XYZ file of C-alpha atoms in Angstrom:
749
model
C 60.772 6.764 137.814
C 57.770 4.726 137.496
C 58.018 1.052 138.616
C 60.904 1.733 141.193
C 58.571 1.206 144.300
C 59.255 -2.811 143.697
C 62.820 -2.196 145.058
C 62.058 -1.107 148.634
C 59.114 -3.228 148.414
C 61.388 -6.285 147.806
C 63.828 -5.023 150.774
C 60.983 -5.140 153.071
C 59.679 -8.597 151.956
C 63.430 -9.823 152.573
C 64.040 -7.925 155.819
C 60.559 -9.368 157.546
C 61.487 -12.863 156.709
C 65.120 -12.278 157.675
C 64.017 -11.049 161.183
C 61.981 -14.401 161.737
C 65.167 -14.990 161.930
C 66.974 -16.610 159.121
C 70.398 -16.646 158.528
C 69.936 -17.730 154.952
C 67.667 -14.659 153.829
C 69.800 -12.413 155.666
C 72.448 -13.424 153.198
C 69.861 -12.743 150.496
C 68.887 -9.625 151.769
C 72.663 -8.370 151.844
C 73.282 -9.520 148.278
C 70.161 -7.971 146.885
C 71.224 -4.645 148.724
C 74.718 -4.910 147.431
C 73.424 -5.621 143.925
C 71.159 -2.453 144.028
C 74.158 -0.508 145.414
C 76.168 -1.504 141.841
C 73.567 -1.450 139.486
C 70.684 0.650 141.105
C 72.482 3.103 143.124
C 69.182 5.668 143.154
C 67.328 2.933 144.501
C 69.553 1.761 147.340
C 68.815 4.237 149.820
C 65.209 3.719 149.624
C 65.689 0.008 149.952
C 67.924 0.187 152.739
C 65.572 2.579 154.653
C 62.769 0.007 153.834
C 64.490 -2.896 155.109
C 65.969 -1.560 158.185
C 62.253 -0.048 159.107
C 61.052 -3.254 158.549
C 63.150 -5.381 160.579
C 62.782 -3.399 163.293
C 58.986 -3.259 163.115
C 58.869 -7.114 162.905
C 61.130 -7.678 165.726
C 58.779 -4.879 167.891
C 55.754 -6.715 166.880
C 57.197 -10.157 167.263
C 58.254 -9.295 171.163
C 54.741 -8.045 171.632
C 53.099 -11.543 170.182
C 52.689 -13.019 174.057
C 49.957 -14.351 175.893
C 48.686 -13.345 179.297
C 46.986 -16.807 179.836
C 48.256 -19.855 181.581
C 47.211 -23.204 180.946
C 44.708 -25.343 182.745
C 40.866 -25.104 183.593
C 39.219 -21.719 182.848
C 36.126 -19.954 182.546
C 36.452 -17.940 179.492
C 33.725 -15.231 178.029
C 34.623 -15.904 174.170
C 33.038 -13.988 170.908
C 32.797 -15.910 167.878
C 33.724 -13.191 164.815
C 32.795 -15.668 162.252
C 30.764 -19.047 162.214
C 32.604 -21.846 163.109
C 33.826 -24.368 161.008
C 31.786 -27.750 161.802
C 33.054 -31.014 160.184
C 31.604 -34.188 161.283
C 31.401 -34.065 165.316
C 34.457 -31.456 165.361
C 33.979 -27.631 165.895
C 36.548 -25.325 165.503
C 36.634 -21.385 165.676
C 39.274 -18.563 166.618
C 37.417 -16.831 169.211
C 38.469 -13.574 170.989
C 38.938 -14.043 174.767
C 39.419 -10.588 176.202
C 42.442 -8.954 174.679
C 43.552 -12.215 173.124
C 42.455 -14.536 170.654
C 41.993 -18.417 171.123
C 41.659 -21.362 168.782
C 38.485 -23.315 170.241
C 37.928 -26.982 169.780
C 34.907 -28.836 170.895
C 33.844 -32.433 169.852
C 30.208 -32.974 169.540
C 28.425 -35.285 171.444
C 25.041 -35.700 169.384
C 23.231 -34.935 166.033
C 20.751 -32.633 167.207
C 23.524 -30.893 169.258
C 25.326 -30.237 165.974
C 22.277 -28.801 164.458
C 21.919 -26.609 167.155
C 25.054 -25.030 167.184
C 25.085 -24.890 163.364
C 22.075 -22.593 163.823
C 23.086 -20.690 167.035
C 26.743 -19.749 166.807
C 26.656 -16.824 164.454
C 29.050 -13.857 164.171
C 28.675 -11.613 167.326
C 27.751 -14.398 169.412
C 29.212 -14.186 173.199
C 29.294 -17.467 174.977
C 30.453 -18.264 178.830
C 32.325 -21.521 178.464
C 34.395 -23.691 180.806
C 37.120 -25.561 179.504
C 40.833 -26.259 179.292
C 43.751 -24.403 177.665
C 46.278 -26.327 176.222
C 49.264 -25.171 174.068
C 49.091 -26.408 170.570
C 51.334 -29.084 169.062
C 54.536 -27.982 167.675
C 55.981 -30.099 164.214
C 56.740 -33.880 165.191
C 57.838 -34.709 161.694
C 60.674 -32.999 159.617
C 58.881 -30.855 156.979
C 55.314 -31.360 158.856
C 53.206 -28.412 159.372
C 53.821 -26.537 162.289
C 50.321 -25.695 164.138
C 51.958 -24.091 167.280
C 53.708 -21.763 164.830
C 50.838 -21.400 162.354
C 48.936 -20.201 165.520
C 51.142 -18.049 166.620
C 51.364 -16.148 163.511
C 48.035 -15.658 163.635
C 48.420 -14.580 167.060
C 47.054 -17.484 168.816
C 48.796 -19.070 171.779
C 46.319 -21.558 173.257
C 43.868 -24.104 172.170
C 40.443 -24.008 174.011
C 39.038 -27.371 174.650
C 35.381 -26.508 175.981
C 33.708 -29.322 178.226
C 30.409 -28.545 176.983
C 28.708 -25.424 175.088
C 25.494 -24.145 176.570
C 23.638 -22.238 174.779
C 21.966 -20.762 177.084
C 24.657 -18.916 178.673
C 25.399 -17.613 175.041
C 23.914 -13.790 174.001
C 23.953 -12.248 170.824
C 26.232 -9.039 170.947
C 25.911 -6.232 168.516
C 27.856 -7.303 165.846
C 30.810 -5.213 164.581
C 30.641 -4.204 160.832
C 32.950 -7.464 159.793
C 30.920 -9.420 161.825
C 27.729 -8.215 159.936
C 29.773 -8.986 156.660
C 30.967 -12.354 157.838
C 27.029 -13.208 158.589
C 26.120 -12.298 155.176
C 29.049 -14.348 154.199
C 28.059 -17.252 155.963
C 24.503 -17.059 154.729
C 25.542 -17.023 151.283
C 27.664 -19.937 151.426
C 25.025 -22.125 153.566
C 22.353 -21.052 150.549
C 24.855 -22.744 148.090
C 24.836 -25.545 150.115
C 21.318 -26.165 150.527
C 20.941 -25.805 147.016
C 23.371 -26.779 144.771
C 24.459 -30.706 144.485
C 27.575 -31.278 147.091
C 30.068 -31.673 144.091
C 29.126 -28.288 142.509
C 28.488 -26.349 145.852
C 32.186 -26.479 146.983
C 33.345 -25.025 143.782
C 30.527 -22.116 143.600
C 31.165 -21.409 147.282
C 35.114 -21.398 146.569
C 34.592 -18.940 143.447
C 32.060 -16.632 145.051
C 33.102 -16.647 148.618
C 36.669 -17.876 148.882
C 35.036 -20.695 150.894
C 36.309 -24.400 150.579
C 34.848 -26.510 153.249
C 32.580 -27.892 151.059
C 35.102 -29.126 148.815
C 36.083 -32.867 148.467
C 39.669 -33.453 149.745
C 40.506 -35.192 146.933
C 39.362 -32.389 144.273
C 41.627 -30.119 146.324
C 44.829 -32.358 146.486
C 43.971 -32.973 142.360
C 43.809 -29.692 141.546
C 47.111 -28.924 143.853
C 49.155 -31.264 142.198
C 48.180 -30.057 138.600
C 49.227 -26.516 139.961
C 45.336 -25.205 139.402
C 44.673 -24.547 142.573
C 44.732 -20.798 141.994
C 41.472 -21.617 140.120
C 39.930 -22.034 143.053
C 40.880 -18.967 145.021
C 39.355 -15.599 144.653
C 42.181 -13.306 142.955
C 42.919 -10.143 140.843
C 41.114 -11.855 137.729
C 38.024 -12.098 139.625
C 38.220 -8.357 141.272
C 39.524 -6.873 137.862
C 36.366 -8.569 136.282
C 34.068 -7.260 139.056
C 35.672 -3.372 139.442
C 35.166 -3.680 135.528
C 31.573 -4.437 135.363
C 30.435 -2.341 138.432
C 32.267 0.621 136.809
C 30.578 -0.213 133.224
C 27.151 -0.035 134.816
C 27.818 2.507 137.332
C 28.727 5.083 134.919
C 25.404 5.260 133.190
C 23.722 6.651 136.267
C 26.297 8.412 137.966
C 29.619 10.139 137.401
C 32.884 8.133 136.994
C 34.157 9.954 139.976
C 31.385 9.136 142.202
C 31.456 5.465 140.865
C 35.141 5.279 141.779
C 34.437 7.180 145.253
C 31.628 4.044 145.822
C 34.049 1.258 144.534
C 36.846 2.325 147.027
C 34.293 2.118 149.672
C 32.919 -1.419 148.617
C 36.083 -3.143 147.725
C 37.284 -3.413 151.861
C 33.499 -4.981 151.980
C 34.038 -7.183 149.417
C 37.234 -8.651 150.787
C 35.501 -9.748 153.761
C 32.644 -11.157 152.214
C 35.360 -13.310 149.637
C 37.236 -14.645 152.565
C 40.106 -11.859 153.174
C 42.965 -14.574 151.987
C 45.918 -13.056 150.926
C 45.304 -13.210 147.633
C 42.033 -11.254 147.863
C 43.567 -8.520 150.000
C 46.243 -8.272 147.274
C 43.546 -7.748 144.642
C 41.356 -5.512 146.596
C 44.169 -3.374 147.966
C 45.525 -2.890 144.733
C 42.611 -2.190 143.292
C 42.054 0.493 145.950
C 45.323 2.436 145.401
C 44.611 2.460 141.614
C 41.475 3.725 142.272
C 42.420 6.426 144.637
C 45.192 7.503 141.890
C 42.678 7.614 139.019
C 40.353 9.673 141.682
C 42.889 12.377 141.730
C 43.261 12.205 137.897
C 46.688 10.570 138.057
C 48.193 7.197 137.055
C 50.296 4.771 138.698
C 52.321 2.224 137.125
C 51.021 -1.583 137.930
C 54.335 -2.467 139.662
C 54.301 0.484 142.035
C 50.721 -0.364 142.919
C 51.592 -4.063 143.596
C 54.795 -2.928 145.488
C 52.930 -0.211 147.750
C 50.132 -2.910 148.383
C 52.794 -5.100 149.562
C 54.007 -2.518 152.136
C 50.581 -2.059 153.294
C 49.892 -5.496 153.700
C 53.228 -6.050 155.540
C 52.768 -3.157 157.944
C 49.214 -4.345 158.585
C 50.528 -8.012 159.190
C 54.146 -8.723 159.023
C 53.729 -12.498 159.487
C 51.871 -12.527 156.321
C 55.089 -13.073 154.350
C 55.097 -16.537 155.311
C 51.600 -17.372 153.917
C 51.785 -19.322 151.059
C 48.957 -17.556 149.294
C 50.937 -14.202 149.846
C 54.075 -15.696 148.608
C 52.394 -17.084 145.401
C 50.053 -14.144 144.609
C 52.962 -11.288 144.664
C 55.706 -13.327 143.022
C 53.297 -14.404 139.986
C 51.591 -11.228 139.650
C 55.096 -9.415 139.943
C 56.491 -11.605 137.363
C 53.722 -11.380 134.771
C 53.607 -7.131 135.393
C 57.504 -7.444 134.403
C 56.817 -9.565 131.416
C 54.063 -7.264 130.202
C 56.011 -6.001 127.294
C 56.788 -9.301 126.056
C 53.504 -10.731 126.402
C 52.140 -7.694 124.685
C 53.875 -8.564 121.641
C 52.387 -11.519 121.162
C 49.305 -11.563 118.698
C 47.710 -14.939 119.075
C 45.545 -15.662 121.693
C 46.633 -19.011 122.238
C 49.984 -18.252 122.177
C 49.585 -15.267 124.841
C 47.861 -17.935 126.968
C 50.845 -20.579 126.790
C 53.273 -17.540 127.714
C 51.391 -16.457 130.128
C 50.855 -20.017 131.933
C 54.728 -20.631 131.335
C 55.633 -16.953 133.182
C 53.178 -18.147 136.286
C 54.901 -21.542 136.398
C 58.122 -20.499 136.063
C 57.526 -17.584 139.055
C 55.977 -20.227 141.068
C 58.374 -22.987 140.822
C 60.672 -22.274 143.888
C 57.802 -21.856 146.109
C 55.718 -24.575 144.797
C 58.828 -26.962 145.465
C 59.406 -25.600 148.774
C 55.829 -26.345 150.062
C 54.573 -28.992 147.951
C 58.057 -30.972 147.020
C 56.459 -31.591 143.165
C 55.211 -30.350 139.990
C 53.045 -31.439 137.053
C 54.495 -31.812 133.739
C 50.914 -31.078 132.629
C 50.175 -27.645 134.556
C 51.349 -25.320 131.797
C 48.978 -26.949 129.015
C 46.269 -27.649 131.320
C 46.404 -23.721 132.495
C 46.414 -22.476 129.052
C 42.873 -24.489 128.880
C 41.404 -24.128 132.363
C 42.160 -20.117 133.082
C 39.846 -18.895 130.210
C 37.109 -22.121 130.992
C 36.931 -20.825 134.497
C 36.846 -17.013 133.916
C 34.587 -17.026 131.304
C 32.622 -20.022 131.798
C 32.489 -21.360 135.272
C 32.725 -18.385 137.147
C 29.887 -16.402 135.295
C 27.962 -19.393 135.671
C 28.320 -19.643 139.024
C 27.242 -16.181 140.058
C 24.274 -16.436 138.181
C 23.195 -19.899 139.560
C 23.963 -18.318 142.956
C 21.875 -15.000 142.217
C 19.030 -16.446 140.479
C 18.943 -19.839 141.741
C 17.307 -21.042 138.932
C 16.813 -24.930 138.495
C 18.106 -25.051 134.615
C 21.453 -22.690 135.680
C 22.111 -24.931 138.604
C 21.907 -27.908 136.668
C 23.938 -26.443 133.814
C 26.681 -25.334 136.399
C 26.803 -28.918 137.644
C 27.418 -30.487 134.855
C 30.295 -28.204 133.953
C 31.755 -29.047 136.990
C 31.303 -32.605 136.642
C 32.964 -32.266 133.278
C 35.816 -30.076 134.712
C 36.479 -32.567 137.601
C 36.655 -35.404 135.258
C 39.547 -33.914 133.041
C 41.267 -32.848 136.419
C 40.893 -36.538 137.546
C 42.068 -37.719 134.298
C 44.951 -35.765 134.661
C 45.877 -35.865 138.164
C 45.086 -39.461 139.180
C 44.584 -41.388 135.958
C 47.653 -40.261 133.869
C 49.429 -38.479 136.422
C 52.782 -36.996 135.347
C 54.457 -35.697 138.374
C 58.057 -34.805 138.798
C 58.729 -35.221 142.774
C 62.001 -33.120 143.137
C 61.552 -32.638 147.127
C 62.159 -29.650 149.173
C 65.114 -27.718 147.844
C 67.540 -26.549 150.623
C 68.744 -23.024 150.682
C 71.528 -22.977 148.012
C 69.014 -24.882 145.583
C 66.485 -22.063 146.180
C 69.231 -19.597 145.277
C 70.001 -21.479 142.242
C 66.534 -21.592 140.915
C 65.996 -18.107 141.659
C 69.025 -17.320 139.477
C 68.165 -19.366 136.738
C 64.430 -17.956 136.708
C 65.891 -14.341 136.874
C 68.509 -15.614 133.853
C 65.398 -17.245 131.839
C 63.257 -13.789 132.089
C 66.151 -11.921 130.885
C 66.681 -14.292 128.037
C 63.296 -14.525 127.101
C 63.158 -10.366 126.802
C 66.211 -11.025 124.525
C 64.190 -13.487 122.471
C 66.464 -16.293 123.657
C 63.696 -18.621 125.340
C 65.113 -21.619 124.811
C 68.328 -20.765 126.477
C 66.351 -19.371 129.698
C 64.352 -22.583 129.511
C 67.652 -24.797 129.468
C 68.946 -22.597 132.789
C 65.951 -23.409 134.739
C 66.046 -27.284 133.435
C 69.786 -27.263 134.526
C 68.704 -26.111 138.284
C 65.971 -28.815 138.405
C 68.576 -31.494 137.021
C 71.250 -30.297 140.174
C 68.314 -31.036 142.405
C 67.597 -34.286 141.013
C 71.309 -34.990 141.343
C 72.060 -33.906 144.857
C 71.088 -36.662 146.851
C 73.177 -39.054 144.553
C 76.287 -37.245 145.618
C 75.371 -36.509 149.288
C 77.849 -38.532 151.170
C 75.603 -38.226 153.903
C 73.030 -41.065 155.333
C 70.134 -41.180 157.924
C 67.831 -43.416 159.726
C 64.692 -41.499 160.796
C 61.971 -42.968 163.415
C 59.135 -41.245 162.186
C 56.266 -39.943 164.448
C 52.996 -42.029 163.324
C 51.344 -42.223 166.595
C 50.808 -45.653 167.766
C 52.777 -47.553 165.228
C 56.163 -47.886 163.544
C 57.551 -46.566 160.673
C 61.462 -46.108 160.197
C 63.305 -44.426 156.892
C 66.613 -45.641 156.043
C 68.722 -43.904 153.452
C 72.032 -44.876 152.489
C 75.031 -42.224 151.744
C 74.839 -41.456 148.136
C 71.430 -42.773 147.697
C 72.427 -46.263 147.081
C 69.227 -46.913 148.330
C 66.229 -46.214 150.105
C 64.095 -48.254 152.629
C 61.166 -48.002 154.661
C 60.315 -50.432 157.490
C 56.658 -50.516 158.310
C 54.375 -47.474 157.356
C 52.331 -46.768 160.611
C 48.555 -46.910 160.302
C 45.471 -45.216 161.323
C 42.992 -47.242 163.277
C 39.518 -47.323 161.789
C 36.702 -46.920 164.125
C 33.313 -47.120 163.468
C 31.434 -43.648 163.088
C 28.047 -42.654 162.812
C 27.302 -41.290 159.611
C 27.059 -37.368 161.169
C 29.992 -37.924 162.858
C 32.361 -38.408 159.637
C 34.652 -35.708 158.519
C 35.338 -34.575 155.222
C 38.817 -35.353 155.569
C 40.036 -37.374 158.498
C 43.517 -37.552 159.666
C 45.609 -40.426 157.808
C 49.100 -41.790 158.710
C 50.037 -42.552 155.098
C 48.906 -39.502 153.120
C 49.289 -36.699 156.329
C 52.696 -38.210 157.638
C 54.471 -40.879 155.634
C 54.025 -39.598 152.020
C 54.927 -35.989 152.133
C 57.895 -36.730 154.107
C 59.169 -39.211 151.649
C 58.482 -36.580 149.087
C 59.973 -34.056 150.829
C 63.136 -36.176 150.710
C 62.696 -36.283 146.948
C 61.967 -39.824 147.074
C 60.351 -41.239 144.042
C 61.341 -44.923 144.385
C 61.671 -47.152 147.360
C 64.050 -49.886 146.927
C 62.383 -51.993 149.624
C 58.996 -51.753 151.693
C 59.789 -53.991 154.854
C 56.534 -55.026 156.505
C 57.609 -56.430 159.475
C 54.306 -58.409 160.427
C 50.567 -57.472 159.211
C 49.427 -55.410 162.331
C 47.480 -52.475 161.121
C 49.560 -50.184 162.949
C 52.548 -51.263 160.679
C 51.020 -51.666 157.480
C 47.853 -49.813 157.463
C 49.486 -46.742 155.562
C 51.031 -49.072 152.988
C 48.524 -48.742 150.229
C 48.712 -44.870 150.542
C 52.959 -45.235 150.114
C 52.246 -47.583 147.238
C 50.144 -45.722 145.563
C 52.563 -42.582 145.816
C 56.073 -43.712 145.194
C 57.357 -46.729 143.339
C 58.102 -49.783 145.286
C 60.427 -52.412 143.728
C 60.031 -55.056 146.340
C 58.000 -55.752 149.701
C 59.825 -57.927 152.179
C 57.736 -59.153 154.907
C 57.559 -62.001 157.611
C 56.042 -65.414 156.747
C 52.973 -64.937 158.922
C 51.740 -61.762 156.978
C 52.532 -62.896 153.361
C 48.793 -63.624 152.581
C 47.882 -60.139 153.898
C 50.333 -58.370 152.307
C 50.139 -59.943 148.824
C 46.533 -59.252 148.730
C 47.422 -55.211 149.383
C 50.320 -55.362 147.065
C 48.287 -57.229 144.064
C 46.776 -54.050 142.948
C 50.154 -52.212 142.529
C 52.157 -54.924 140.748
C 54.785 -54.808 143.414
C 56.411 -58.584 143.982
C 56.421 -59.622 147.628
C 58.959 -62.202 149.179
C 59.183 -63.394 152.718
C 62.398 -63.403 155.092
C 63.680 -65.609 157.804
C 66.604 -65.926 160.168
C 70.038 -66.036 158.457
C 68.757 -64.341 154.897
C 69.945 -60.940 154.096
C 71.199 -58.293 151.684
C 74.137 -55.975 150.838
C 73.633 -52.688 149.518
C 76.433 -49.803 149.225
C 79.069 -51.494 151.648
C 75.856 -52.015 154.117
C 74.962 -55.527 155.394
C 71.627 -55.985 156.474
C 70.719 -59.289 158.657
C 67.334 -61.021 158.957
C 67.580 -62.222 162.754
C 64.155 -63.347 163.150
C 61.923 -65.325 162.635
C 62.681 -68.628 162.360
C 61.483 -70.622 159.184
C 58.044 -72.034 159.834
C 57.467 -69.547 162.501
C 53.994 -67.920 161.183
C 53.234 -66.156 164.411
C 51.936 -62.588 164.500
C 54.000 -60.388 167.098
C 56.408 -62.866 167.840
C 56.677 -63.807 163.958
C 57.633 -60.102 163.329
C 60.586 -59.564 161.052
C 63.901 -58.287 163.046
C 66.738 -57.027 161.081
C 70.204 -56.083 162.332
C 72.384 -53.435 160.260
C 75.173 -51.340 160.855
C 74.770 -47.747 159.966
C 76.998 -44.759 160.804
C 79.361 -46.559 163.233
C 76.261 -47.647 164.909
C 74.755 -51.204 165.430
C 70.829 -51.053 164.969
C 68.176 -53.734 166.052
C 64.936 -52.946 164.583
C 62.828 -55.476 166.657
C 59.228 -54.819 165.477
C 56.804 -56.102 168.197
C 58.260 -59.139 169.162
C 57.726 -60.305 172.667
C 59.308 -61.863 175.433
C 59.019 -65.537 173.977
C 61.004 -64.428 170.597
C 63.541 -62.086 172.573
C 64.720 -65.537 174.366
C 64.828 -67.094 171.019
C 66.888 -64.451 169.765
C 69.321 -64.896 172.942
C 69.653 -68.236 172.569
C 70.412 -68.025 168.701
C 72.932 -65.442 168.923
C 74.542 -65.401 172.590
C 76.949 -62.706 171.543
C 74.453 -59.990 170.333
C 75.208 -56.955 171.228
C 73.346 -53.251 169.612
C 74.311 -49.655 170.223
C 70.593 -48.754 169.203
C 67.643 -50.447 170.013
C 64.134 -49.938 168.273
C 62.035 -50.949 171.462
C 59.668 -53.735 170.712
C 55.894 -53.462 170.826
C 56.080 -49.641 171.599
C 57.168 -50.290 174.919
C 54.730 -52.944 176.083
C 55.864 -54.667 179.300
C 55.788 -58.119 177.535
C 58.952 -57.041 175.545
C 62.124 -55.689 176.214
C 62.566 -58.072 179.244
C 65.638 -57.749 181.533
C 67.685 -60.683 180.290
C 67.299 -59.484 176.974
C 68.371 -56.091 177.620
C 71.424 -57.451 179.670
C 72.182 -59.534 176.917
C 72.343 -57.234 174.241
C 73.602 -54.009 176.327
C 71.943 -51.261 174.227
C 73.368 -47.610 174.845
C 70.284 -45.878 173.383
C 66.597 -46.792 172.954
C 64.243 -45.501 170.563
C 60.367 -46.092 171.418
C 57.713 -45.448 168.621
C 54.636 -44.847 170.702
C 51.391 -42.704 170.414
C 50.283 -39.696 172.665
C 47.936 -40.902 174.991
C 47.760 -44.026 173.663
C 45.001 -46.444 175.538
C 47.281 -48.971 175.910
C 49.494 -47.255 178.478
C 52.397 -47.849 176.394
C 55.263 -47.484 177.179
C 55.196 -49.166 180.295
C 56.887 -47.796 183.580
C 58.556 -51.231 183.991
C 60.069 -51.153 180.515
C 61.386 -47.546 181.018
C 62.833 -48.552 184.410
C 64.607 -51.413 182.957
C 65.845 -49.212 180.191
C 66.980 -46.610 182.870
C 68.756 -49.646 185.011
C 70.661 -50.583 181.670
C 71.890 -46.339 181.690
C 70.446 -46.304 178.023
C 69.256 -43.064 176.622
C 65.623 -43.167 175.819
C 63.850 -40.994 173.205
C 60.137 -41.291 172.674
C 58.159 -40.281 169.502
C 55.318 -39.325 171.739
C 57.542 -36.625 173.523
C 60.544 -36.055 171.349
C 58.877 -36.366 168.129
C 60.703 -37.874 165.161
C 63.947 -39.466 166.202
C 66.875 -38.521 163.201
C 70.417 -40.103 162.809
C 72.273 -38.191 160.327
C 75.960 -40.009 159.320
C 78.528 -40.308 157.109
C 81.653 -42.849 156.968
C 82.949 -40.705 160.200
C 80.069 -41.441 162.375
C 76.957 -39.551 162.884
C 74.775 -37.402 165.187
C 71.127 -37.863 166.979
C 68.386 -34.842 166.503
C 64.944 -34.817 167.921
C 62.265 -32.673 166.566
C 61.134 -31.685 170.224
C 64.006 -31.500 172.071
């Protein structure tokens, strides 16, 4: 029967994900096969066979995904298969080194060297380079991007850090076909970058070549928040338009069979030119399958073409199942194809666009929430407008402008891009309506999938509102879940050289953030500045809060005004609602100025003050009234959470520690957040003898220039027999607790 290939394809997808391994997906696979056995017995054996085949296949591929290199200094002969990515003073490229690939990362020394490397490091270049092989860093915070796992899924196990790239030790080897295509692609992107204004160049390169390097990071974020990011990716719509146009022209000069055969050869080449992203591979592979069937005078059901494409891509690279683009591309396309009869019954073009956008949004919902934690209420309406706008206005204008490079066309395209970006910014920044739900857990995901499947079934029976009510119910359950969760947590985030501590009380009776960390701002020459520099608030703290489903902070507690403690506060204030900021007297002026644009009230706290929430008492035990110092005027909190007494000591030093001992001679704690990142001027021996911590947490940056934590402090803690966790070595330290106690977890044991 036509359209039945989807069942073994789905089983194969489940099997690869289950073999990764994942107990939850193993359970989902078992449920899926059971449902097939009951309701689709003819499809059960093909699906079971596909599941077993791909499960074993993934285990074999994963077993052989190993490295033959060892860390340390090496001389390597590396081959650039594509032009390296150069951003500011950083050069990166996945290069071939013998039989395996490594991720080359190099810091450029001068502006002249930057231009020289850009001009000479083309696809097919082979260089003899000396450098160090290092392991990529794994994720150091909950929900964070795991760079080590990402590279391993691309069969890369090492970062290669060259001491220098000497072009005299580079030769131009005979390029492969793919390298020739990569060179053509790079030349096309550079031509756009040279001739288009910067704002328009990024959009044009994304639409024509699938290259986003010229796009401003804020623009990408705006599109992503509004659920419009798919417009900046080459997908099935692009390929369909291209194939249709080529066929329409070609059949005027050659037979249809010859035109189809030519397209069958050209589509893989176009996939490379367009960046070979999962959406491009899916569209081109599906097109090739359809063309192959047509060449044989046959027909194929669209769902079968999509299913065979999925199986082919899984066979080519089973790790692709974890790519967000692959997940969105296949899941949304499947939903649209399965829903074609309902969409075809709609006569109004506007209504058809709305329903198509609604189908895509429903299908993408669990994937978007899992990876990005939030959805925009504007998404469906904006897709109704932007999909035809991009398909019939921006895309053709971009192609014409790139091909003919006429000034009037480029001017027109630039104005259209400015108008589009203004509308996107209006809804994304000026009048955003984002619903932060957090990352759904396994059972929540299962609930979403069940509700969405029910919604589509109800839709086919003309009961759309009832179906949407089921999805709304799943959303409400996710929103309500934290408020019925008896578990609380304390998480010391890894923000490098700085402090950021998240506290959530059971049943989410309150959420607090102590400090935010901060990214030091070093003055750079213009050529060194990167399009997207790392920012602690944007890249660590805010994603963590959103993944937790936090929309409101009851208090943002800023212990003092050092940049490594409050530098990321504006990013936090911009992203989530903050009811109140509490700070030390010495930081009041700075913090008030920071909070003013966000209209957040600021108050100070001194020794003897505190508050109670959810049965938990927060004591402020430092600074004393009238203390306006910097480190020694830091706000220090004492609180009992999960049966343990916690002392959050901020950046106090010896003098403040002595004052605390005098004021509270019976002070005892179970967990000490070590003061001042382990500086030798803090955590003195008399202080440790007095408070007797059983565990110590040091928030400190890797290879920091201050030498923190001090060996003397580590020795004092060892003599105290305290368990020591450090964010530079252990990543984030998490304590999950309830009324019966709690357990500590570290990201990197």
